[in-house]
Short mmCIF file of C-alpha atoms in Angstrom, two decimals:
data_model
loop_
_atom_site.label_atom_id
_atom_site.label_comp_id
_atom_site.label_asym_id
_atom_site.label_seq_id
_atom_site.Cartn_x
_atom_site.Cartn_y
_atom_site.Cartn_z
CA MET O 1 40.75 36.91 -44.60
CA ASN O 2 39.35 37.07 -41.19
CA GLN O 3 38.58 33.43 -39.62
CA PRO O 4 35.21 33.29 -37.64
CA LYS O 5 35.38 32.79 -34.03
CA LYS O 6 35.41 29.72 -32.80
CA TYR O 7 32.95 28.84 -29.27
CA VAL O 8 33.28 26.18 -27.06
CA PHE O 9 30.06 24.78 -26.08
CA GLY O 10 30.86 22.47 -23.54
CA LEU O 11 29.40 24.62 -20.65
CA ASP O 12 26.38 25.47 -22.74
CA ILE O 13 25.49 21.45 -22.84
CA VAL O 14 26.18 21.05 -19.15
CA ALA O 15 24.04 24.22 -18.52
CA GLY O 16 21.08 22.75 -20.46
CA PHE O 17 21.16 19.72 -19.27
CA LEU O 18 21.70 21.15 -15.25
CA LEU O 19 18.62 23.16 -16.35
CA ILE O 20 16.54 20.14 -17.76
CA PHE O 21 17.35 17.79 -14.72
CA SER O 22 16.72 20.69 -12.00
CA PHE O 23 13.57 21.33 -13.03
CA PHE O 24 12.30 18.09 -13.55
CA LEU O 25 13.31 17.00 -9.82
CA LEU O 26 11.80 20.18 -8.44
CA ILE O 27 8.13 19.43 -9.44
CA PHE O 28 8.82 15.23 -9.85
CA VAL O 29 10.06 14.53 -6.60
CA PRO O 30 7.43 16.63 -4.76
CA MET O 31 4.72 14.69 -7.42
CA SER O 32 5.94 11.51 -7.52
CA SER O 33 6.42 11.02 -3.43
CA ARG O 34 3.22 9.49 -2.20
CA SER O 35 1.42 12.22 -0.24
CA THR O 36 -0.14 9.79 1.71
CA LEU O 37 0.50 6.22 3.25
CA TRP O 38 -2.73 4.52 1.84
CA LYS O 39 -3.85 4.73 -1.42
CA ASP O 40 -6.91 6.71 -1.73
CA TYR O 41 -7.24 7.42 1.92
CA ARG O 42 -5.87 9.83 4.34
CA ILE O 43 -5.01 9.64 8.41
CA LEU O 44 -6.16 11.88 10.89
CA PHE O 45 -4.19 11.68 14.18
CA VAL O 46 -6.21 12.57 17.16
CA PRO O 47 -5.47 12.64 20.79
CA MET O 48 -6.99 9.49 22.57
CA ASP O 49 -9.48 11.15 24.42
CA VAL O 50 -11.15 13.10 22.01
CA ASN O 51 -14.90 12.99 21.36
CA GLU O 52 -14.89 10.25 18.17
CA PRO O 53 -18.71 10.45 17.68
CA ALA O 54 -18.75 14.23 17.51
CA ILE O 55 -15.76 14.56 15.17
CA LEU O 56 -17.86 11.74 13.01
CA GLN O 57 -20.96 14.21 13.09
CA ALA O 58 -19.11 17.12 12.17
CA ALA O 59 -17.31 15.43 9.32
CA GLU O 60 -21.04 14.13 7.98
CA GLU O 61 -22.38 17.57 8.07
CA ASN O 62 -19.47 18.76 6.06
CA GLY O 63 -20.01 16.27 3.16
CA ILE O 64 -16.95 13.95 4.64
CA THR O 65 -18.45 10.33 4.74
CA GLY O 66 -17.02 7.04 4.60
CA VAL O 67 -14.84 8.03 7.53
CA ILE O 68 -13.28 4.53 8.80
CA SER O 69 -13.06 4.72 12.85
CA SER O 70 -12.93 2.57 15.83
CA GLN O 71 -16.75 2.93 15.27
CA THR O 72 -17.05 0.44 13.04
CA VAL O 73 -15.17 -2.10 14.82
CA GLU O 74 -18.53 -3.54 16.01
CA SER O 75 -19.82 -4.02 12.93
CA ARG O 76 -17.06 -5.66 11.64
CA PHE O 77 -17.30 -8.32 14.61
CA SER O 78 -21.02 -8.38 15.51
CA ASP O 79 -22.48 -11.23 12.83
CA PHE O 80 -19.41 -13.47 14.31
CA GLU O 81 -20.36 -12.62 18.06
CA GLU O 82 -24.20 -13.23 17.64
CA GLN O 83 -23.21 -17.02 16.43
CA GLY O 84 -20.61 -17.11 19.22
CA TYR O 85 -17.57 -17.50 17.49
CA THR O 86 -14.79 -14.80 18.87
CA GLY O 87 -12.04 -16.97 19.96
CA TYR O 88 -9.56 -18.88 17.77
CA PRO O 89 -9.43 -19.67 14.81
CA PHE O 90 -11.46 -16.36 14.30
CA THR O 91 -9.98 -12.75 14.28
CA ASP O 92 -8.70 -10.85 17.60
CA LYS O 93 -11.00 -7.97 18.15
CA GLU O 94 -8.34 -6.39 20.60
CA ARG O 95 -5.94 -6.90 17.96
CA TYR O 96 -8.20 -5.56 15.09
CA SER O 97 -8.93 -2.54 17.39
CA GLN O 98 -5.20 -1.47 17.19
CA TRP O 99 -5.89 0.15 13.36
CA PHE O 100 -7.39 2.59 15.18
CA LEU O 101 -6.09 3.15 18.79
CA ASN O 102 -2.59 3.45 19.74
CA ASP O 103 -2.10 2.93 23.66
CA GLN O 104 1.78 3.93 24.21
CA GLU O 105 1.42 6.86 21.96
CA ASN O 106 -1.86 8.24 23.33
CA ILE O 107 -3.11 8.43 19.29
CA ARG O 108 -6.55 7.53 17.87
CA TYR O 109 -6.43 7.05 13.82
CA MET O 110 -9.17 7.69 11.54
CA TYR O 111 -8.90 7.45 7.91
CA ILE O 112 -10.53 9.83 5.77
CA PRO O 113 -10.99 9.05 1.58
CA SER O 114 -8.84 11.34 -0.19
CA ASP O 115 -11.83 12.55 -2.85
CA LYS O 116 -13.60 14.20 0.18
CA LYS O 117 -12.53 17.75 0.61
CA ILE O 118 -11.31 18.80 4.34
CA THR O 119 -13.72 21.88 4.46
CA LYS O 120 -12.55 24.76 6.17
CA SER O 121 -15.12 24.55 8.53
CA PHE O 122 -14.27 20.88 9.61
CA PHE O 123 -10.77 22.09 9.96
CA ARG O 124 -12.06 24.71 12.39
CA PHE O 125 -14.19 22.34 14.65
CA LEU O 126 -10.70 20.06 14.71
CA LYS O 127 -8.55 23.11 16.00
CA GLN O 128 -11.40 23.86 18.58
CA ASN O 129 -12.49 20.48 19.88
CA THR O 130 -9.11 19.04 19.73
CA GLY O 131 -5.88 19.77 21.85
CA SER O 132 -4.21 18.73 18.63
CA PHE O 133 -4.37 16.92 15.45
CA PHE O 134 -2.43 16.05 11.92
CA ILE O 135 -3.87 15.14 9.05
CA GLU O 136 -2.27 13.93 5.79
CA ASN O 137 -2.15 16.23 2.75
CA ASP O 138 -3.80 14.80 -0.38
CA THR O 139 -1.66 16.95 -2.62
CA PRO O 140 2.37 18.24 -2.07
CA PHE O 141 1.00 21.45 -4.02
CA SER O 142 -0.17 24.39 -1.80
CA LEU O 143 -2.33 27.23 -3.54
CA PHE O 144 -1.66 29.39 -0.95
CA GLN O 145 2.12 29.55 -1.03
CA PHE O 146 1.90 29.48 -4.52
CA CYS O 147 -0.03 32.55 -4.67
CA ILE O 148 2.22 34.18 -2.29
CA ALA O 149 5.54 33.76 -3.70
CA LEU O 150 3.96 34.24 -7.40
CA VAL O 151 2.58 37.87 -6.39
CA PHE O 152 5.74 39.07 -4.42
CA PHE O 153 8.02 37.66 -7.48
CA ALA O 154 5.65 39.93 -9.95
CA VAL O 155 6.22 42.94 -7.70
CA SER O 156 9.96 42.33 -7.81
CA PHE O 157 10.31 41.52 -11.42
CA PHE O 158 8.31 44.66 -12.37
CA TYR O 159 10.93 47.13 -9.84
CA THR O 160 14.30 45.29 -11.15
CA CYS O 161 16.71 46.65 -13.99
CA ARG O 162 17.09 43.31 -16.22
CA LYS O 163 13.71 41.60 -15.98
CA LYS O 164 14.66 38.58 -18.21
CA ASN O 165 17.98 37.68 -15.80
CA TYR O 166 15.27 38.20 -12.86
CA LEU O 167 12.83 35.75 -14.63
CA SER O 168 15.29 33.45 -15.05
CA ALA O 169 17.10 33.19 -11.64
CA ALA O 170 14.04 33.73 -9.29
CA PHE O 171 10.80 31.84 -11.04
CA PRO O 172 12.04 28.47 -9.65
CA PHE O 173 11.88 29.38 -6.14
CA VAL O 174 7.99 30.29 -6.89
CA LEU O 175 7.79 26.57 -7.90
CA TYR O 176 9.74 25.63 -4.86
CA ALA O 177 7.55 27.70 -2.58
CA ALA O 178 4.42 25.75 -4.29
CA PHE O 179 5.64 22.10 -3.72
CA GLN O 180 7.09 22.41 0.10
CA ARG O 181 4.57 23.02 2.30
CA GLY O 182 5.83 25.06 5.55
CA ILE O 183 6.49 28.27 6.61
CA LEU O 184 10.01 28.26 6.42
CA ALA O 185 9.93 26.94 2.80
CA LEU O 186 7.76 29.76 1.55
CA SER O 187 9.79 32.25 3.77
CA SER O 188 13.13 30.90 2.13
CA SER O 189 11.88 30.90 -1.25
CA ILE O 190 10.82 34.98 -0.48
CA LEU O 191 14.20 35.79 0.87
CA ILE O 192 15.95 33.91 -2.22
CA MET O 193 13.94 35.75 -4.47
CA TYR O 194 14.92 39.09 -3.07
CA THR O 195 18.39 38.34 -3.02
CA VAL O 196 18.24 37.82 -6.66
CA ALA O 197 16.95 41.09 -7.18
CA PHE O 198 19.16 42.53 -4.54
CA TRP O 199 22.22 41.00 -6.61
CA ILE O 200 20.87 41.79 -10.28
CA GLU O 201 20.48 45.32 -8.91
CA ALA O 202 24.12 45.24 -7.68
CA ILE O 203 26.03 43.45 -10.41
CA GLY O 204 23.31 43.86 -13.55
CA SER O 205 23.41 47.61 -14.20
CA SER O 206 23.82 48.93 -18.21
CA LEU O 207 27.36 50.32 -16.55
CA LYS O 208 30.47 48.23 -16.75
CA PHE O 209 32.44 47.38 -13.75
CA THR O 210 36.06 46.67 -13.35
CA ARG O 211 36.68 43.24 -10.71
CA GLU O 212 38.06 45.68 -8.63
CA GLN O 213 35.08 47.69 -8.50
CA LEU O 214 32.62 45.17 -7.99
CA LEU O 215 34.66 43.77 -5.32
CA PHE O 216 34.36 47.20 -3.56
CA ARG O 217 30.74 47.49 -4.23
CA ILE O 218 30.56 43.80 -2.58
CA LYS O 219 32.66 44.74 0.10
CA LYS O 220 30.28 47.54 0.90
CA ASN O 221 27.60 45.29 1.01
CA PRO O 222 28.22 42.37 2.97
CA LEU O 223 24.70 41.25 2.89
CA LEU O 224 25.10 40.44 -0.78
CA VAL O 225 27.00 37.36 0.29
CA PHE O 226 25.19 36.99 3.59
CA PHE O 227 21.70 36.68 2.60
CA PRO O 228 21.85 33.65 -0.02
CA PHE O 229 23.28 31.30 3.00
CA VAL O 230 20.56 32.63 5.46
CA ALA O 231 17.93 31.14 2.88
CA LEU O 232 19.75 28.35 2.62
CA ILE O 233 19.72 27.82 6.35
CA ILE O 234 16.01 28.42 6.75
CA ALA O 235 15.44 25.83 3.88
CA LYS O 236 17.49 23.02 5.66
CA PHE O 237 15.27 24.24 8.80
CA ASN O 238 12.25 23.18 7.25
CA SER O 239 13.56 19.85 6.40
CA ASN O 240 16.32 17.79 4.76
CA ILE O 241 14.08 17.03 1.08
CA SER O 242 13.02 20.95 1.56
CA LEU O 243 17.22 21.69 1.30
CA VAL O 244 17.76 19.42 -1.33
CA LEU O 245 14.95 20.70 -3.39
CA PHE O 246 16.22 24.45 -2.53
CA ILE O 247 19.92 23.23 -4.27
CA PHE O 248 17.89 22.39 -7.25
CA ALA O 249 16.11 25.05 -7.60
CA LEU O 250 19.67 27.37 -7.48
CA SER O 251 20.64 25.22 -9.94
CA ALA O 252 17.87 25.66 -12.31
CA GLY O 253 18.14 29.33 -12.02
CA ALA O 254 21.56 29.72 -12.45
CA SER O 255 21.73 27.33 -15.23
CA PHE O 256 18.87 29.13 -16.97
CA THR O 257 20.16 32.55 -16.47
CA TYR O 258 23.33 31.46 -17.88
CA ILE O 259 21.18 29.96 -21.30
CA ILE O 260 19.70 33.25 -21.65
CA GLU O 261 22.67 35.22 -21.01
CA ARG O 262 24.74 33.13 -23.58
CA PHE O 263 21.27 33.64 -26.18
CA SER O 264 21.61 37.27 -25.87
CA PHE O 265 25.52 37.76 -26.40
CA PHE O 266 24.80 35.90 -29.64
CA VAL O 267 22.27 37.84 -30.47
CA GLU O 268 23.84 41.19 -29.69
CA GLU O 269 27.00 39.95 -31.27
CA LYS O 270 25.20 39.08 -34.45
CA ILE O 271 23.61 42.66 -34.27
CA ASP O 272 27.03 44.16 -33.56
CA THR O 273 28.64 43.07 -36.61
CA GLN O 274 25.95 44.23 -38.72
CA LYS O 275 26.69 47.66 -37.64
CA ILE O 276 29.70 50.12 -38.27
CA HIS O 277 30.20 51.08 -34.68
CA LYS O 278 29.85 48.37 -32.28
CA THR O 279 28.13 49.00 -28.96
CA ILE O 280 29.95 50.97 -26.36
CA ARG O 281 29.24 50.43 -22.64
CA ALA O 282 30.20 52.76 -20.17
CA TYR O 283 32.11 52.26 -17.01
CA VAL O 284 31.00 53.26 -13.39
CA MET O 285 33.35 56.51 -12.95
CA ASN O 286 31.56 58.08 -9.52
CA PRO O 287 33.04 56.74 -6.20
CA GLU O 288 29.74 56.90 -4.96
CA SER O 289 27.77 55.15 -7.40
CA VAL O 290 30.03 51.58 -6.98
CA ALA O 291 29.23 51.66 -3.27
CA LYS O 292 25.59 52.96 -3.78
CA PHE O 293 23.15 50.83 -6.00
CA TRP O 294 19.12 50.39 -6.65
CA HIS O 295 16.93 53.32 -6.75
CA THR O 296 15.90 53.99 -3.51
CA ARG O 297 12.31 54.03 -4.44
CA HIS O 298 12.25 50.52 -5.86
CA LEU O 299 14.27 49.32 -3.04
CA LEU O 300 12.02 50.41 -0.33
CA ILE O 301 8.94 49.12 -2.13
CA ILE O 302 10.41 45.48 -3.23
CA SER O 303 12.37 45.50 0.63
CA SER O 304 8.56 46.58 2.27
CA CYS O 305 7.29 43.93 0.67
CA ALA O 306 9.68 41.17 1.34
CA LEU O 307 9.17 42.20 4.85
CA PHE O 308 5.09 42.11 4.57
CA PHE O 309 4.69 38.92 2.59
CA ILE O 310 7.31 36.92 5.08
CA VAL O 311 5.53 38.06 7.91
CA PHE O 312 1.92 37.89 6.70
CA SER O 313 2.32 34.48 5.52
CA SER O 314 4.51 33.19 7.95
CA LEU O 315 1.51 34.23 10.72
CA PHE O 316 -1.49 32.77 8.90
CA LEU O 317 0.44 29.70 8.07
CA HIS O 318 1.07 29.51 11.90
CA PHE O 319 -2.16 30.25 13.28
CA SER O 320 -4.02 28.10 10.47
CA PHE O 321 -1.72 24.63 11.03
CA ASN O 322 0.07 25.36 14.37
CA LYS O 323 -2.16 22.93 16.24
CA THR O 324 -0.76 19.70 15.39
CA MET O 325 0.61 16.70 17.12
CA LYS O 326 3.78 16.63 19.34
CA ALA O 327 6.51 13.74 18.55
CA TYR O 328 9.89 13.45 19.18
CA GLN O 329 11.94 14.00 16.03
CA ASN O 330 8.74 14.29 14.12
CA THR O 331 8.23 10.73 14.17
CA LEU O 332 4.90 8.83 15.02
CA TYR O 333 3.95 5.29 15.21
CA LEU O 334 0.98 4.13 13.32
CA PRO O 335 -0.25 1.01 11.18
CA VAL O 336 1.79 1.34 7.71
CA PRO O 337 1.64 -1.14 4.68
CA GLU O 338 4.42 -3.59 4.75
CA THR O 339 4.09 -6.37 2.46
CA GLU O 340 2.07 -6.77 -0.76
CA VAL O 341 1.29 -9.62 -2.98
CA GLY O 342 2.63 -9.97 -5.91
CA ILE O 343 -0.55 -11.05 -8.01
CA SER O 344 -3.34 -8.23 -8.49
CA GLY O 345 -6.45 -8.48 -7.18
CA PHE O 346 -8.44 -10.50 -5.11
CA SER O 347 -8.41 -14.09 -6.30
CA LYS O 348 -7.63 -17.65 -4.56
CA GLU O 349 -4.10 -17.83 -5.69
CA ALA O 350 -3.72 -14.23 -4.39
CA PHE O 351 -5.12 -15.34 -1.00
CA ASN O 352 -2.73 -18.59 -0.94
CA GLU O 353 0.01 -15.96 -1.56
CA LEU O 354 -1.23 -13.49 1.21
CA LYS O 355 -0.61 -16.49 4.07
CA LYS O 356 2.77 -17.30 2.89
CA ILE O 357 4.03 -13.68 3.01
CA ARG O 358 2.40 -13.47 6.75
CA THR O 359 4.78 -13.59 9.76
CA GLY O 360 2.49 -13.49 12.49
CA ASP O 361 3.11 -9.78 13.71
CA GLU O 362 0.89 -8.07 11.47
CA LEU O 363 -2.28 -6.51 11.72
CA PRO O 364 -5.83 -8.51 10.76
CA ASP O 365 -6.16 -7.82 6.80
CA LEU O 366 -8.64 -8.13 4.45
CA GLY O 367 -7.70 -12.13 4.54
CA ASN O 368 -8.82 -11.98 8.06
CA LEU O 369 -12.34 -11.45 7.20
CA ILE O 370 -12.31 -14.11 3.96
CA SER O 371 -11.24 -16.74 6.42
CA ASP O 372 -13.50 -15.71 9.61
CA THR O 373 -16.75 -15.86 6.78
CA TRP O 374 -15.57 -19.13 5.94
CA ASN O 375 -15.05 -20.43 8.97
CA ALA O 376 -18.36 -19.42 10.19
CA LYS O 377 -19.68 -20.91 7.28
CA VAL O 378 -18.23 -24.45 7.45
CA MET O 379 -17.76 -24.60 10.83
CA PRO O 380 -20.89 -26.70 11.64
CA PHE O 381 -20.11 -29.23 8.77
CA VAL O 382 -16.55 -29.62 10.27
CA ARG O 383 -15.61 -32.52 12.81
CA LEU O 384 -14.19 -31.69 15.84
CA ASP O 385 -10.89 -32.88 15.45
CA HIS O 386 -10.67 -30.89 12.10
CA SER O 387 -9.97 -27.37 11.61
CA PRO O 388 -11.88 -25.49 9.15
CA GLN O 389 -9.10 -23.65 8.18
CA GLU O 390 -7.74 -26.71 6.50
CA ILE O 391 -10.93 -27.34 4.71
CA GLU O 392 -11.34 -25.96 1.13
CA ARG O 393 -14.78 -27.84 -0.16
CA VAL O 394 -17.63 -28.59 2.15
CA SER O 395 -20.15 -31.46 0.22
CA PHE O 396 -22.39 -34.10 1.21
CA SER O 397 -23.42 -37.42 -0.98
CA ASP O 398 -26.89 -37.43 -2.05
CA PHE O 399 -28.62 -40.61 -2.95
CA SER O 400 -31.36 -41.53 -5.20
CA VAL O 401 -33.34 -44.21 -6.46
CA ASP O 402 -35.14 -44.57 -9.77
CA GLU O 403 -37.87 -46.70 -11.15
CA LYS O 404 -36.03 -49.75 -11.59
CA GLY O 405 -34.74 -49.19 -7.70
CA VAL O 406 -31.27 -48.44 -9.02
CA VAL O 407 -29.54 -46.33 -6.23
CA THR O 408 -27.46 -43.40 -7.71
CA GLU O 409 -25.01 -41.38 -5.38
CA GLN O 410 -24.69 -37.89 -6.23
CA ASP O 411 -22.58 -35.20 -5.13
CA GLY O 412 -24.05 -32.20 -3.46
CA LEU O 413 -22.00 -29.17 -3.11
CA VAL O 414 -22.35 -26.96 0.28
CA PHE O 415 -19.41 -24.41 -0.01
CA ASN O 416 -16.36 -24.30 -2.15
CA PHE O 417 -13.49 -21.34 -1.11
CA ASP O 418 -12.73 -20.51 -4.74
CA ASP O 419 -12.35 -17.05 -6.56
CA GLU O 420 -16.24 -16.76 -6.29
CA PHE O 421 -16.39 -17.09 -2.25
CA ILE O 422 -13.85 -14.94 -1.85
CA LYS O 423 -15.78 -12.26 -4.45
CA SER O 424 -18.62 -12.48 -2.58
CA VAL O 425 -17.50 -11.88 0.78
CA ILE O 426 -15.50 -8.57 -0.43
CA SER O 427 -18.62 -7.46 -2.13
CA PHE O 428 -20.85 -8.02 1.20
CA ARG O 429 -18.28 -6.65 3.36
CA PRO O 430 -19.53 -4.01 6.35
CA SER O 431 -18.73 -0.38 4.94
CA PRO O 432 -17.29 1.81 6.23
CA SER O 433 -14.92 -0.22 7.87
CA ILE O 434 -10.72 -1.23 7.47
CA GLU O 435 -11.50 -3.58 5.14
CA ASP O 436 -12.69 -0.82 2.30
CA LEU O 437 -9.02 0.85 2.90
CA LEU O 438 -7.39 -2.45 2.04
CA TYR O 439 -9.98 -3.33 -0.89
CA SER O 440 -8.74 0.16 -2.39
CA GLN O 441 -4.71 -0.72 -2.47
CA GLY O 442 -5.98 -3.15 -5.48
CA ARG O 443 -4.25 -6.42 -4.21
CA PHE O 444 -3.79 -7.95 -0.65
CA ILE O 445 -1.70 -6.58 1.50
CA THR O 446 -0.13 -6.81 5.18
CA ALA O 447 0.25 -3.81 7.88
CA SER O 448 2.21 -3.50 11.08
CA TYR O 449 2.95 -0.70 13.25
CA ALA O 450 6.18 1.38 12.42
CA PRO O 451 7.58 4.66 12.99
CA LYS O 452 7.10 7.68 10.17
CA LYS O 453 8.52 10.82 10.05
CA PHE O 454 5.82 13.58 9.56
CA PRO O 455 6.55 17.35 8.64
CA LEU O 456 4.99 18.12 12.33
CA ASN O 457 7.05 21.14 12.46
CA ARG O 458 6.27 22.85 9.67
CA TYR O 459 4.16 25.16 11.33
CA ASN O 460 5.28 25.52 15.12
CA SER O 461 6.30 28.42 16.73
CA ALA O 462 9.87 27.46 16.12
CA ALA O 463 9.32 27.66 12.49
CA LEU O 464 6.99 31.05 12.90
CA LEU O 465 10.31 32.76 15.43
CA VAL O 466 12.88 31.47 12.86
CA ALA O 467 10.69 33.27 9.86
CA LEU O 468 10.02 36.15 11.71
CA VAL O 469 13.78 36.61 12.54
CA SER O 470 14.41 35.97 8.71
CA ALA O 471 12.18 39.20 7.85
CA ILE O 472 14.83 41.04 9.66
CA MET O 473 17.05 41.00 6.55
CA PRO O 474 14.97 43.12 4.18
CA LEU O 475 14.43 45.68 6.98
CA MET O 476 17.90 46.13 7.32
CA ILE O 477 18.42 47.16 3.79
CA ILE O 478 15.65 49.50 4.30
CA LEU O 479 16.94 51.14 7.63
CA LEU O 480 20.48 51.08 6.00
CA ARG O 481 19.23 53.17 3.05
CA VAL O 482 17.07 55.54 5.09
CA PHE O 483 19.92 56.38 7.52
CA GLU O 484 22.44 56.69 4.26
CA LYS O 485 20.07 59.99 3.56
#
């Protein structure tokens, strides 16, 4: 009696784990990473000498309201200056202005609410009226890159011989292109999808190869080995995280393809057991068929599409986004969140915690507005040898005499530094102002200048040049096939 075959499912379990893990990280890492430094706001970087009122006017004409800029500094300090409160213990105006002006880097910062759409008209205005600029992305997803990658994937899928294998191996790179912005990320995804089609046509034929025949085919077509490394290097040029996610996409594609192949194997085996004669796969016999593969018409169509989409998308992205800020190693210095209070909301307890976590080197924060308002209100009631910051309650004694001539003392409250006072100050804060941004964080938070890396090179001339050079790869395949005729 025949014993049923026993299969080792260890690789199947590993492949399943890699598939879930890779797909999860391929999407989760970009989506979970905070696109903007400040919650609910995007930072616009422009040169110091730009016409800021003109930018604000253009923004308002395009429905972008609530922009926080250096123009809001005066409204923040006007009431205090009218009362003559300009020195200690009030907030230093010049220090406050550093939220918007960076003299050392020659950069001006403007804060745009994230719920305001950056229109094409406003973007065009920035390109035409600033020497360079950079604006934080509010989402890691790029619809343009997704559509380009998806269209190329669809064309390649239609013209490949083993569609299920191409679907499983190449589709992760459509997601990669969608969640990794930049000329080189899109170029590397197109090139690797083209490479997958190349490999499937090389080894995915219905005819069977001997090991020697397969090695001979690869030896006669060295670009099969060369292309994957080119795509990997291009992804690295985009950014380190792009390289990591590119590897996750490779892992997802490889594990997905393995699972599909294993499933097909079991299905075919079950079908074969029900047949009298098992399925026969013929070996390649013609020596020319070993070296030459891929239907010429299909090869020319897919190669031409790869060439076109790399060149077209690279030029489009370059001329749309190339006027970005220049910085050494893509690092800009700007106001960033430093330390947040452990207590959510804006209460007296949270305010006291804020004072404890300050080091003295931070930029003025929301607590400074509260302190300034308190100092201005209690200053007339405080003795010269006392500091208003040390006082949390201002009251007076009121005396009254009843009909019997009895004198009664009553406590009359003027100001009390409590939750209600803090709520009142925040409610009547000037707007738009940097206090709006700080309030939107949901709790007291300190801020200071720190370096931050931004993807400033993703659309520049160097990226364009690398992408155009990568377009030579499918062009080489076209020329090789043409000259073979």
